[in-house]
Amino acid sequence: MTNPLLAEWHTPFGLAPFDRISDADFAPAFDEALAAHLSEIEAIADNPEAPSFANTIEAMEGAGEALDKVLSVFFSVAGADSNAARQALQREFSPKLAAHSSAIYSNAALFGRVRDLWAQRDTLGLTDEEARVLMLTHRGFVRAGAALTGAEAERMKEVKSRLAVLGTEFTQNLLKDEAEWVMPLTEEDLEGLPEFVVDGARSAGEAGGYDGPVITLSRSLIVPFLQFSPRRDLRETAWRAWTSRGENGGATDNRGIAAEVLQLREERAALLGYPDFASYKLETEMAGSPERVRELLMQVWQPARAAAMADQAQMEEMLREDGINDDFRAWDWRYYAEKRRRALHDLDEAELKPYLQLERMIEAAFTCANRLFGLEFRALDQPLYHPDCRAWEVTRNGEHLAVFIGDYFARASKRSGAWCSAMQSQAKRPVTKAPIVINVCNFAKPPKGKPALLSYDDARTLFHEFGHALHQMLSDVEFGSVSGTSVARDFVELPSQLYEHWLEVPEVLAEFATHAETGEAMPKALLDKVLAAATFDMGFQTVEYVASALVDLEFHSGKAADDPMAKQAQVLESIGMPSAITMRHATPHFAHVFAGDGYSSGYYSYMWSEVMDADAFAAFEEAGGAFDPETAAKLEEFILSKGGSVEAEELYTAFRGRMPGVEALLKGRGLAA
C-alpha cells in the first residue's frame, strides 16, 4: 500500500489527507523523501551541461517536493498536536535534517555551479527576481559554510547537527513543563474571579480530567488569573510556575541547553570569520549590525522604564491601601494594573470580554481583508489534523488564491504562543502553487454551549497572526524561496503588527464587538474607553519586551557566556531592570531564541518592525482613513505581494517614500515626551 504522505493528493486544493495519515507513516516517508531529494540535488550537481539559471537555480527550487509535503504535515502536527510518538520522531528527524542540509551545502560540485553563475551574473540576462534568487542562493551557501574545507567543514556539520538536536530538546522540555503543571482551585479560590476566568478554569479541568477547576500555564488562562485573583498567595504560586518554565531541575531543565547553544553559535560564527554570532546573524537583516539594534532598543528603554516606575509608584499606594505591608512584587503587577485601569478609565476586562467573541473577531479580520484587498472567505469541510481546526478557501473575483486554516484553542498537546506557518508557499516556477496557510493560537476553550470569549490582547493576537497569513496569501512572486514571509527577520513582523491596527479602528469594533448574550453592539461609551486605554500599562509591556530583546542581543555579542543565567542577571542589572517586572521570556523558556535560530539575535525584530508599522498605518490616516483603497493597493503592491524578492528597505521606501524614525513608535505606545 502506498504511503499516503508520498502518494499524489487528489484532495481539494492539495490539502494533506489528514484522515489517512498515521504517525507510523512519517518515518518511512521521511527517509524515502530525504533520499529522493538528495538524488535530485546530486543530479543537478552532476549535470554535464554548463550551469545555467534554469538547470541549477530553478532546478534546486523545484527539488524536494516530496520532502516538503512530508515535513509540512509533520511539523504542523508536531507543534500544534504533539504526542510521545511525534516527539520521538522530532528527536530522530532533527539531526537527520541537519545532516541533509550539510550534505547539500557541502556539495562541492553544486557550489561550484552556483559560484560560476554568480561570477557570470551580469551576463546571464536575468530578471530582477532571478538575480535576487541567485544572490540569495549564493549567499546562503557561503553563510552555511560551503567555502570551508577539511576539518573546518566537518566541524561545521557537527555544530549544526548538535544545534538541531538541542533546539528540539529545548522545545520538548518546555512543552512538558507547560503541560504537566496545574493548580487545582476550590470553589472558595474562585471568589472574585470574573465568569470568563471561572469558565476557563472549569473547561481546563474538564479537558485535563480533573474533578474541578484548574489553572494551567496556558497564557489565555494564567494571565487573566493574575489580573483578577484577589488571592495574593495563589497569584504568587501561579506566577512562579509561569516564570520558572524550563528551570525546574531534572530532565526538562533548559539552562544547560541554553549554555551549549550559545557556545556552539559562537563557534559557528568564528568558523565563518565573524567576531560573534550577532554580527553574523544581523548582517543580512535590515538592522545590519548589533550597534544599530542596541541604539534602537536603548532609545525606547529609558522612556519605557520611566513610565513603568511612575505606574509602579501609584500601584504601591494601592497595595498599602489593601493593608499589605510588603514590597510590591511581580505577581502584584497585573492585579493592581487591572484595578488601576478600572479606576482611571472605568474599564473592566470582565465587562469588555463578552463583546470580544472569537467568531466575531474572525469575521472582523476577514471583513477588513475584504475591504482592503477584495478577499472572500468560504468555509471548507475537509478533514484536518485536529477537530478544533477549521479551514476556508480564499478567493478574489472568483479566483482561488489560498487555503486558510485556523487552530485557535489551547490544549496540552500544543506548544505555547501563537504562530503562522505555510504548509505550501506561493510560487509560479517551476510549478504553480497556491498557499496553504495556518494560524495557530492558544485561546482558552469555553465550556460546551458557551461562546469563546477573547481578551483584548487575544483579539490583537488574532489580528497579528492573520497579518502574517495575508503576507503569505497575497504573495505574487515567481519562486517559493522568496515568497510570502521569506523576508528579513526584522521585516517579517511589519505586516502582522500593521494589521493589529485595524482591530482598533472604531468602525470595526462598532460592527463586530457585539455582546455574546444580547447581540448588541459595544456601547459607544465603552468603545471610547477601550480606545482611550489603548496605551495603558505600556511602560510595563515595553520594559518586559525590551529587556528580553537586550538580553538576547548581549547573549550573542562578544564571547558566549559560560553561565547564561548569570549573564542575564548582569544585563538586567546594567539597564536598571525594575524588580517588579521580569523579562517577557526568561532564558530557560525563551523559545524564540533557543528552540532554533529564527529569532536568535533577532528578538528585537518586533520593535524594529513596529517603527515601520506605526508609520505605515499613519499613511492610511493621512490618506483619509483606515480603508483608503489607494493606500491598500500600494501596501499590497510594494510589500504584501513582493515577499523577499526585493530588499526590505527598498520595498518600504517604495510604499512610504522614506524610512521612518523611532518617533512614531514612541507616540503609538504613549511614551513620547
XYZ file of C-alpha atoms in Angstrom:
673
model
C 0.000 0.000 0.000
C 1.370 3.429 -0.950
C 2.317 5.682 1.942
C -0.338 8.464 1.977
C 2.333 11.078 2.585
C 4.085 10.128 -0.656
C 1.037 9.444 -2.805
C -0.402 12.078 -5.091
C -3.007 14.013 -3.114
C -6.291 14.060 -5.016
C -7.795 16.441 -2.488
C -9.373 19.883 -2.793
C -6.628 22.495 -3.244
C -3.878 19.979 -2.461
C -4.686 19.766 1.237
C -2.973 16.910 3.049
C -5.256 13.862 3.523
C -5.014 14.059 7.314
C -7.686 11.401 7.807
C -5.483 8.819 6.033
C -2.166 9.701 7.706
C -0.972 7.949 10.861
C 2.124 8.513 12.978
C 3.536 5.254 11.605
C 3.643 6.808 8.120
C 6.057 9.614 8.993
C 9.393 7.813 9.441
C 9.331 5.721 6.246
C 8.006 8.654 4.201
C 10.640 10.956 5.680
C 13.511 8.577 4.867
C 12.277 7.988 1.311
C 11.655 11.675 0.635
C 15.029 12.640 2.091
C 16.802 10.179 -0.190
C 14.788 11.355 -3.188
C 15.708 14.987 -2.543
C 19.383 14.125 -2.211
C 19.241 12.249 -5.523
C 17.656 15.273 -7.179
C 20.371 17.536 -5.779
C 23.130 15.187 -6.920
C 21.626 15.089 -10.404
C 21.737 18.889 -10.539
C 25.309 18.959 -9.241
C 26.488 16.278 -11.714
C 24.673 17.682 -14.752
C 27.238 17.557 -17.609
C 25.739 20.669 -19.201
C 27.245 24.047 -18.389
C 25.461 25.667 -15.432
C 22.522 27.915 -16.261
C 19.893 29.560 -14.111
C 17.331 27.013 -15.331
C 19.349 23.830 -14.840
C 20.833 24.849 -11.485
C 18.965 27.541 -9.527
C 15.459 26.872 -10.837
C 16.089 23.128 -10.676
C 17.024 23.486 -6.999
C 13.844 25.492 -6.411
C 11.803 22.571 -7.751
C 13.687 19.804 -5.950
C 12.452 18.191 -2.753
C 8.718 18.411 -3.342
C 8.070 15.072 -1.618
C 10.158 16.131 1.367
C 8.276 19.439 1.580
C 4.970 17.554 1.703
C 6.128 15.215 4.458
C 7.653 17.951 6.594
C 4.763 20.387 6.149
C 2.393 17.821 7.628
C 4.775 16.559 10.291
C 5.832 19.907 11.725
C 2.241 21.175 11.687
C 1.094 18.335 13.929
C 4.307 18.187 15.977
C 3.891 21.820 17.045
C 0.137 22.032 17.425
C -0.871 18.491 18.437
C 2.153 16.742 19.883
C 2.284 13.276 21.435
C 5.018 10.923 22.597
C 5.414 9.322 19.157
C 5.716 12.679 17.393
C 8.200 13.951 19.968
C 10.342 10.855 19.437
C 10.171 11.422 15.674
C 11.238 15.042 16.137
C 14.296 13.896 18.060
C 15.063 11.419 15.280
C 14.434 13.820 12.389
C 16.336 16.861 13.698
C 19.912 15.542 13.303
C 18.987 13.869 10.008
C 17.674 17.145 8.611
C 20.791 18.976 9.781
C 22.981 16.341 8.112
C 20.871 16.564 4.968
C 21.280 20.328 4.826
C 25.020 19.965 5.373
C 25.243 17.416 2.568
C 23.638 19.897 0.173
C 25.675 22.919 1.200
C 28.942 20.976 1.290
C 28.415 19.501 -2.195
C 31.458 20.972 -3.921
C 30.155 20.368 -7.441
C 26.839 22.047 -6.660
C 28.502 25.029 -5.012
C 30.832 25.245 -7.996
C 27.862 25.647 -10.337
C 26.283 28.286 -8.106
C 29.599 30.113 -7.802
C 30.095 30.050 -11.584
C 26.655 31.555 -12.133
C 27.323 34.210 -9.509
C 30.559 35.169 -11.265
C 28.693 35.459 -14.597
C 25.583 37.124 -13.149
C 25.877 40.324 -15.184
C 25.931 38.415 -18.486
C 23.054 35.992 -17.855
C 20.162 38.281 -18.827
C 18.313 37.572 -15.592
C 15.126 39.260 -14.464
C 15.342 41.236 -11.232
C 13.751 38.402 -9.286
C 16.017 35.765 -10.862
C 19.043 37.894 -9.961
C 17.735 38.183 -6.402
C 17.211 34.423 -6.081
C 20.706 33.764 -7.448
C 22.210 36.209 -4.946
C 20.308 34.674 -2.040
C 21.273 31.154 -3.112
C 24.965 32.035 -3.386
C 24.880 33.907 -0.075
C 23.092 31.005 1.582
C 25.820 28.588 0.505
C 28.609 30.860 1.738
C 26.911 31.536 5.096
C 26.255 27.827 5.543
C 29.978 27.121 5.220
C 30.187 25.877 1.619
C 33.557 27.595 1.213
C 35.008 25.783 4.233
C 37.238 22.772 3.675
C 38.819 19.970 5.653
C 38.464 19.917 9.422
C 36.575 23.226 9.495
C 33.934 21.903 7.098
C 33.496 18.747 9.177
C 33.252 20.741 12.389
C 30.573 22.990 10.870
C 28.483 19.897 10.103
C 28.869 18.693 13.694
C 27.937 22.088 15.132
C 24.776 22.419 13.031
C 23.713 18.854 13.811
C 24.143 19.394 17.540
C 22.258 22.705 17.411
C 19.325 20.980 15.702
C 19.191 18.347 18.469
C 19.399 20.970 21.214
C 16.644 23.093 19.675
C 14.296 20.113 19.649
C 15.167 19.210 23.245
C 14.575 22.801 24.385
C 11.120 22.863 22.777
C 10.076 19.489 24.143
C 11.272 20.305 27.669
C 9.247 23.495 27.612
C 6.147 21.727 26.302
C 6.440 19.124 29.058
C 6.786 21.733 31.798
C 3.785 23.616 30.435
C 1.653 20.510 30.040
C 2.358 18.964 33.449
C 1.796 21.917 35.805
C -1.702 22.574 37.091
C -3.042 24.394 40.135
C -6.369 22.938 41.312
C -8.829 25.513 42.645
C -11.522 25.083 45.260
C -14.840 26.858 44.942
C -13.571 29.369 47.527
C -10.496 30.036 45.349
C -12.807 31.156 42.544
C -14.209 34.040 44.578
C -13.514 37.406 42.996
C -12.790 35.942 39.571
C -14.974 37.056 36.641
C -17.172 34.475 34.975
C -14.954 34.053 31.917
C -11.943 33.096 34.090
C -14.080 30.653 36.089
C -15.385 29.146 32.841
C -11.833 28.828 31.521
C -10.654 27.113 34.701
C -13.585 24.679 34.654
C -13.030 23.932 30.964
C -9.309 23.315 31.599
C -10.224 20.979 34.448
C -12.600 19.010 32.222
C -10.066 18.795 29.404
C -7.380 17.536 31.803
C -9.611 15.010 33.528
C -9.624 16.788 36.895
C -12.514 16.831 39.351
C -12.780 20.600 39.416
C -11.414 23.842 38.008
C -7.674 24.250 37.470
C -5.245 26.928 36.357
C -2.788 25.791 33.691
C 0.179 27.516 32.067
C -1.852 28.451 29.002
C -1.297 32.199 28.614
C -5.002 32.806 27.945
C -5.809 31.341 31.365
C -2.910 32.208 33.649
C -2.668 35.882 32.650
C -6.320 36.710 33.463
C -5.939 34.743 36.709
C -3.000 37.000 37.632
C -5.115 40.008 36.656
C -8.190 39.181 38.700
C -7.453 36.819 41.589
C -7.576 38.683 44.914
C -5.647 35.763 46.466
C -2.068 37.045 46.597
C -0.745 33.619 47.667
C -2.307 31.906 44.651
C -1.069 34.641 42.326
C 2.462 34.070 43.620
C 2.196 30.300 43.079
C 0.887 30.767 39.539
C 3.439 33.469 38.678
C 6.371 31.384 39.931
C 5.242 28.404 37.856
C 4.759 30.595 34.769
C 8.180 32.247 35.054
C 10.148 29.126 36.019
C 9.298 27.022 32.981
C 12.449 25.294 31.815
C 14.379 25.817 35.066
C 12.858 23.355 37.490
C 15.815 20.975 37.631
C 15.730 17.412 36.361
C 15.301 16.189 32.817
C 13.367 19.198 31.493
C 15.779 21.899 32.715
C 16.847 24.085 29.785
C 19.682 26.073 31.388
C 22.426 23.688 30.276
C 20.958 23.557 26.770
C 20.986 27.368 26.532
C 24.648 27.492 27.567
C 25.679 24.893 24.987
C 23.641 26.573 22.238
C 25.401 29.895 22.844
C 28.838 28.254 22.785
C 28.071 26.447 19.523
C 26.675 29.576 17.873
C 29.843 31.454 18.806
C 31.918 28.673 17.246
C 29.755 28.632 14.123
C 30.252 32.370 13.616
C 34.007 32.067 14.211
C 34.312 29.311 11.595
C 32.794 31.740 9.086
C 35.096 34.582 10.092
C 32.706 36.728 12.161
C 33.659 38.278 15.514
C 30.495 36.969 17.178
C 27.149 35.390 16.363
C 25.204 38.670 16.446
C 27.462 40.119 13.737
C 26.912 37.010 11.613
C 23.155 36.913 12.129
C 22.422 40.613 11.682
C 24.494 41.025 8.526
C 21.514 40.037 6.356
C 18.826 41.876 8.352
C 17.603 45.435 7.879
C 19.417 46.488 11.064
C 22.729 45.258 9.682
C 24.692 45.345 12.941
C 24.362 44.841 16.717
C 25.154 48.527 17.245
C 22.070 49.694 15.334
C 19.859 47.263 17.249
C 21.255 48.378 20.588
C 20.717 52.012 19.648
C 17.042 51.434 18.824
C 16.350 49.431 21.975
C 18.014 51.952 24.267
C 16.095 54.827 22.636
C 12.927 53.076 23.778
C 14.211 51.679 27.092
C 14.623 54.924 29.023
C 11.129 56.410 28.429
C 9.552 52.974 28.922
C 11.322 52.401 32.233
C 10.377 55.877 33.450
C 6.719 55.244 32.602
C 6.762 51.846 34.317
C 8.320 53.222 37.516
C 5.757 56.023 37.648
C 2.968 53.451 37.289
C 4.523 51.260 39.984
C 4.583 54.138 42.461
C 0.827 54.531 42.014
C 0.194 50.816 42.460
C 2.367 50.612 45.579
C -0.069 53.026 47.232
C -2.930 50.704 46.256
C -1.071 47.777 47.831
C -0.745 49.696 51.092
C -4.428 50.616 50.993
C -5.181 46.892 50.871
C -3.286 46.523 54.159
C -0.331 44.634 52.692
C 2.933 45.606 54.357
C 5.320 44.119 51.808
C 7.309 45.157 48.772
C 5.399 45.445 45.516
C 6.071 42.136 43.732
C 5.952 40.847 40.168
C 2.823 38.797 40.959
C 1.116 42.002 42.090
C 1.620 43.951 38.868
C -1.177 42.623 36.675
C -3.675 42.560 39.551
C -3.133 46.182 40.550
C -2.750 47.325 36.954
C -6.212 45.919 36.279
C -7.618 47.688 39.362
C -5.898 50.913 38.297
C -7.256 50.625 34.765
C -10.756 50.340 36.177
C -10.124 53.403 38.310
C -8.511 55.553 35.617
C -10.517 54.517 32.594
C -13.596 52.942 34.182
C -12.701 49.929 32.041
C -13.134 46.401 33.333
C -11.777 43.458 31.323
C -14.706 41.378 32.567
C -17.118 43.964 31.168
C -15.218 44.109 27.879
C -14.697 40.410 27.227
C -18.311 39.432 26.311
C -18.004 41.828 23.370
C -14.921 40.056 22.003
C -16.316 36.760 20.753
C -13.853 34.612 18.825
C -16.321 34.079 15.978
C -16.952 37.789 15.567
C -13.229 38.614 15.714
C -12.517 36.073 12.953
C -15.305 37.677 10.956
C -13.789 41.112 11.622
C -10.348 40.020 10.402
C -11.909 38.557 7.241
C -14.056 41.630 6.582
C -11.115 44.003 6.925
C -9.195 41.846 4.415
C -12.171 42.044 2.086
C -12.451 45.813 2.325
C -8.708 46.331 1.911
C -7.805 43.664 -0.654
C -11.064 42.219 -2.007
C -10.585 38.775 -0.410
C -13.526 36.430 0.094
C -13.599 33.510 2.571
C -15.676 30.347 2.136
C -15.748 27.670 4.842
C -14.440 24.246 3.787
C -15.494 20.896 5.182
C -12.214 18.983 4.991
C -10.502 16.599 7.433
C -7.720 18.414 9.299
C -5.187 17.355 11.927
C -7.398 18.163 14.942
C -11.162 18.599 15.450
C -10.611 22.179 16.657
C -9.139 23.205 13.287
C -11.212 24.950 10.623
C -10.460 25.824 7.006
C -11.572 28.412 4.472
C -10.972 28.858 0.772
C -9.687 32.351 -0.016
C -10.704 33.834 -3.370
C -10.670 37.181 -5.152
C -13.016 37.956 -8.027
C -13.887 34.259 -8.097
C -10.253 33.162 -8.486
C -8.702 30.764 -5.963
C -5.864 32.386 -4.011
C -5.207 30.247 -0.941
C -6.495 27.973 1.786
C -6.503 29.399 5.307
C -6.592 27.109 8.370
C -7.328 28.374 11.882
C -6.420 26.384 15.014
C -7.408 28.658 17.876
C -7.791 26.786 21.176
C -5.183 25.876 23.793
C -4.549 22.214 24.613
C -1.851 20.299 26.440
C -0.518 18.877 23.164
C 0.126 22.325 21.667
C 3.218 24.412 22.358
C 2.512 27.797 23.861
C 2.303 31.067 21.994
C 0.838 31.834 18.597
C 2.301 31.436 15.132
C 1.658 31.378 11.410
C 3.131 28.795 9.061
C 2.632 27.764 5.460
C 2.031 24.135 4.569
C 2.567 25.266 0.987
C 4.116 28.552 -0.148
C 3.075 30.505 -3.230
C 5.154 30.004 -6.385
C 4.830 30.146 -10.182
C 8.047 28.368 -11.150
C 8.979 25.604 -11.693
C 5.306 24.776 -10.982
C 2.413 26.948 -9.852
C 1.458 26.585 -6.192
C -1.211 28.375 -4.194
C -0.526 28.991 -0.498
C -1.942 26.841 2.302
C -1.562 28.880 5.488
C -2.170 28.065 9.161
C -2.731 30.379 12.123
C -2.205 28.658 15.484
C -3.274 30.348 18.739
C -3.796 29.330 22.365
C -7.111 30.882 23.380
C -9.000 29.451 26.344
C -11.603 26.945 25.165
C -15.060 27.634 26.605
C -17.299 25.052 28.283
C -19.699 23.316 25.909
C -22.565 25.514 24.836
C -20.797 28.785 25.596
C -19.136 31.090 23.056
C -15.363 31.536 23.097
C -14.522 34.964 24.507
C -11.216 36.733 23.972
C -9.304 39.273 25.979
C -8.306 42.405 24.110
C -4.751 41.004 23.964
C -6.130 37.756 22.479
C -8.046 39.696 19.829
C -4.885 41.617 18.963
C -3.026 38.292 18.650
C -5.678 37.000 16.243
C -5.256 40.066 14.025
C -1.445 39.837 14.314
C -1.251 36.253 13.107
C -3.765 36.965 10.361
C -1.468 39.753 9.167
C 1.242 37.116 8.698
C -1.304 34.984 6.839
C -2.112 37.856 4.475
C 1.616 38.196 3.711
C 1.530 34.547 2.594
C -1.832 34.623 0.833
C -1.197 37.793 -1.189
C 2.304 36.759 -2.258
C 2.749 37.083 -6.028
C 6.302 36.105 -6.996
C 7.924 33.547 -9.265
C 9.902 31.443 -6.781
C 8.877 29.877 -3.497
C 12.185 30.717 -1.806
C 11.283 34.424 -1.840
C 7.503 34.189 -1.413
C 5.337 35.234 1.493
C 7.186 35.651 4.770
C 10.598 34.680 3.330
C 11.969 38.118 4.174
C 14.462 39.671 6.591
C 13.544 38.721 10.154
C 13.224 42.366 11.210
C 10.816 42.995 8.316
C 8.618 39.914 8.725
C 6.674 41.394 11.651
C 5.648 44.514 9.713
C 2.529 43.057 8.022
C 1.408 41.312 11.221
C 1.890 44.277 13.548
C 0.403 46.639 10.984
C -2.766 44.530 10.739
C -3.272 44.841 14.515
C -4.183 48.490 13.936
C -7.441 47.515 12.218
C -8.723 45.971 15.445
C -8.640 49.458 16.966
C -10.484 51.157 14.099
C -13.699 52.417 15.765
C -15.987 51.341 12.924
C -14.558 47.782 13.078
C -15.192 47.463 16.805
C -18.596 49.092 16.419
C -19.634 46.447 13.890
C -18.025 43.288 15.264
C -17.677 43.810 19.018
C -21.160 42.523 19.843
C -22.292 41.105 23.174
C -22.273 37.307 23.442
C -25.686 37.181 25.129
C -27.625 40.179 23.874
C -26.028 40.571 20.435
C -25.931 44.321 20.984
C -23.011 46.365 19.703
C -20.447 47.615 22.172
C -21.822 50.861 23.629
C -20.021 53.947 22.364
C -19.030 54.863 25.911
C -17.292 51.507 26.364
C -15.740 51.724 22.904
C -14.349 55.148 23.752
C -12.885 53.779 26.995
C -11.249 50.882 25.136
C -9.578 53.228 22.675
C -8.602 55.716 25.389
C -6.913 52.924 27.364
C -5.034 51.555 24.343
C -1.639 52.588 25.737
C -2.441 51.857 29.387
C 0.367 49.983 31.205
C 2.553 50.388 28.123
C 5.598 51.080 30.287
C 5.333 47.569 31.746
C 4.716 45.923 28.369
C 7.626 47.739 26.754
C 10.047 47.085 29.611
C 9.400 43.334 29.697
C 9.842 43.141 25.912
C 12.906 45.377 25.541
C 14.630 43.599 28.440
C 14.205 40.287 26.616
C 15.486 41.774 23.360
C 18.553 43.285 25.047
C 19.416 40.033 26.835
C 19.109 38.149 23.529
C 21.381 40.668 21.799
C 24.031 40.609 24.561
C 23.956 36.789 24.681
C 25.197 36.775 21.085
C 27.521 39.803 21.181
C 31.114 39.117 22.143
C 32.179 35.918 23.872
C 29.452 33.423 24.746
C 28.602 33.278 28.434
C 29.527 30.122 30.363
C 26.543 30.783 32.644
C 23.617 32.334 30.708
C 21.600 32.928 33.880
C 24.443 34.978 35.377
C 24.750 36.869 32.090
C 21.009 37.515 32.064
C 21.201 38.931 35.598
C 24.203 41.079 34.653
C 22.440 42.598 31.618
C 19.262 43.322 33.572
C 21.226 44.970 36.382
C 23.160 47.118 33.911
C 19.976 48.607 32.446
C 18.232 49.087 35.790
C 15.521 46.461 35.357
C 12.649 47.214 37.776
C 12.440 44.487 40.414
C 8.681 44.057 39.980
C 8.942 43.345 36.235
C 10.509 40.278 34.680
C 11.630 39.593 31.147
C 8.767 38.560 28.898
C 10.766 35.413 28.142
C 13.454 34.401 30.636
C 16.305 32.342 29.208
C 15.071 28.813 30.102
C 11.767 29.356 28.270
C 12.972 31.804 25.592
C 11.852 29.572 22.719
C 12.149 32.388 20.168
C 15.906 32.301 20.745
C 16.775 28.761 21.829
C 14.280 26.498 20.043
C 16.006 27.345 16.757
C 17.998 30.081 15.070
C 14.964 32.030 13.829
C 14.934 34.899 16.332
C 18.410 34.425 17.834
C 19.983 37.906 17.977
C 16.676 38.918 16.431
C 14.037 39.219 19.137
C 14.365 42.975 18.648
C 12.632 42.433 15.268
C 9.157 43.117 16.655
C 10.245 46.594 17.712
C 12.196 47.263 14.511
C 9.060 46.368 12.565
C 6.916 48.432 14.931
C 8.846 51.549 13.925
C 7.565 50.848 10.412
C 4.063 49.643 11.287
C 3.240 52.817 13.226
C 4.436 54.879 10.270
C 2.679 52.638 7.725
C -0.714 52.947 9.437
C -0.179 56.698 9.546
C -0.087 56.527 5.731
C -3.712 55.312 5.787
C -4.733 58.010 8.252
C -3.053 60.712 6.182
C -4.857 59.426 3.071
C -8.263 59.782 4.694
C -8.952 56.587 6.610
C -8.076 53.003 7.539
C -9.658 51.606 4.379
C -8.264 54.064 1.833
C -8.192 51.978 -1.381
C -5.129 53.606 -2.943
C -3.003 53.100 0.163
C -4.224 49.490 0.471
C -3.284 48.881 -3.167
C 0.195 50.302 -2.528
C 0.577 48.142 0.577
C -0.224 45.027 -1.446
C 1.856 46.055 -4.452
C 5.022 47.055 -2.628
C 5.009 44.888 0.496
C 2.468 42.060 0.782
C 2.835 40.705 -2.759
C 6.606 41.014 -3.047
C 7.803 38.626 -0.343
C 11.590 38.672 -0.244
C 12.023 39.297 -3.976
C 13.343 42.812 -3.253
C 15.396 44.207 -0.347
C 13.133 45.144 2.565
C 14.266 48.763 2.858
C 13.641 49.261 -0.852
C 10.131 47.838 -0.516
C 9.226 50.041 2.424
C 10.617 53.141 0.762
C 8.595 52.364 -2.373
C 5.453 52.167 -0.222
C 6.060 55.180 2.019
C 8.630 57.289 0.195
C 11.128 57.173 3.074
C 12.209 55.164 6.107
C 10.688 56.227 9.445
C 12.305 57.213 12.736
C 11.538 55.932 16.220
C 9.205 58.865 16.970
C 6.095 57.180 15.532
C 6.695 54.118 17.725
C 7.085 56.176 20.916
C 3.966 58.158 20.072
C 1.998 54.987 19.302
C 2.995 53.485 22.665
C 2.198 56.671 24.542
C 5.846 57.061 25.542
C 6.704 60.222 23.601
C 7.955 63.113 25.720
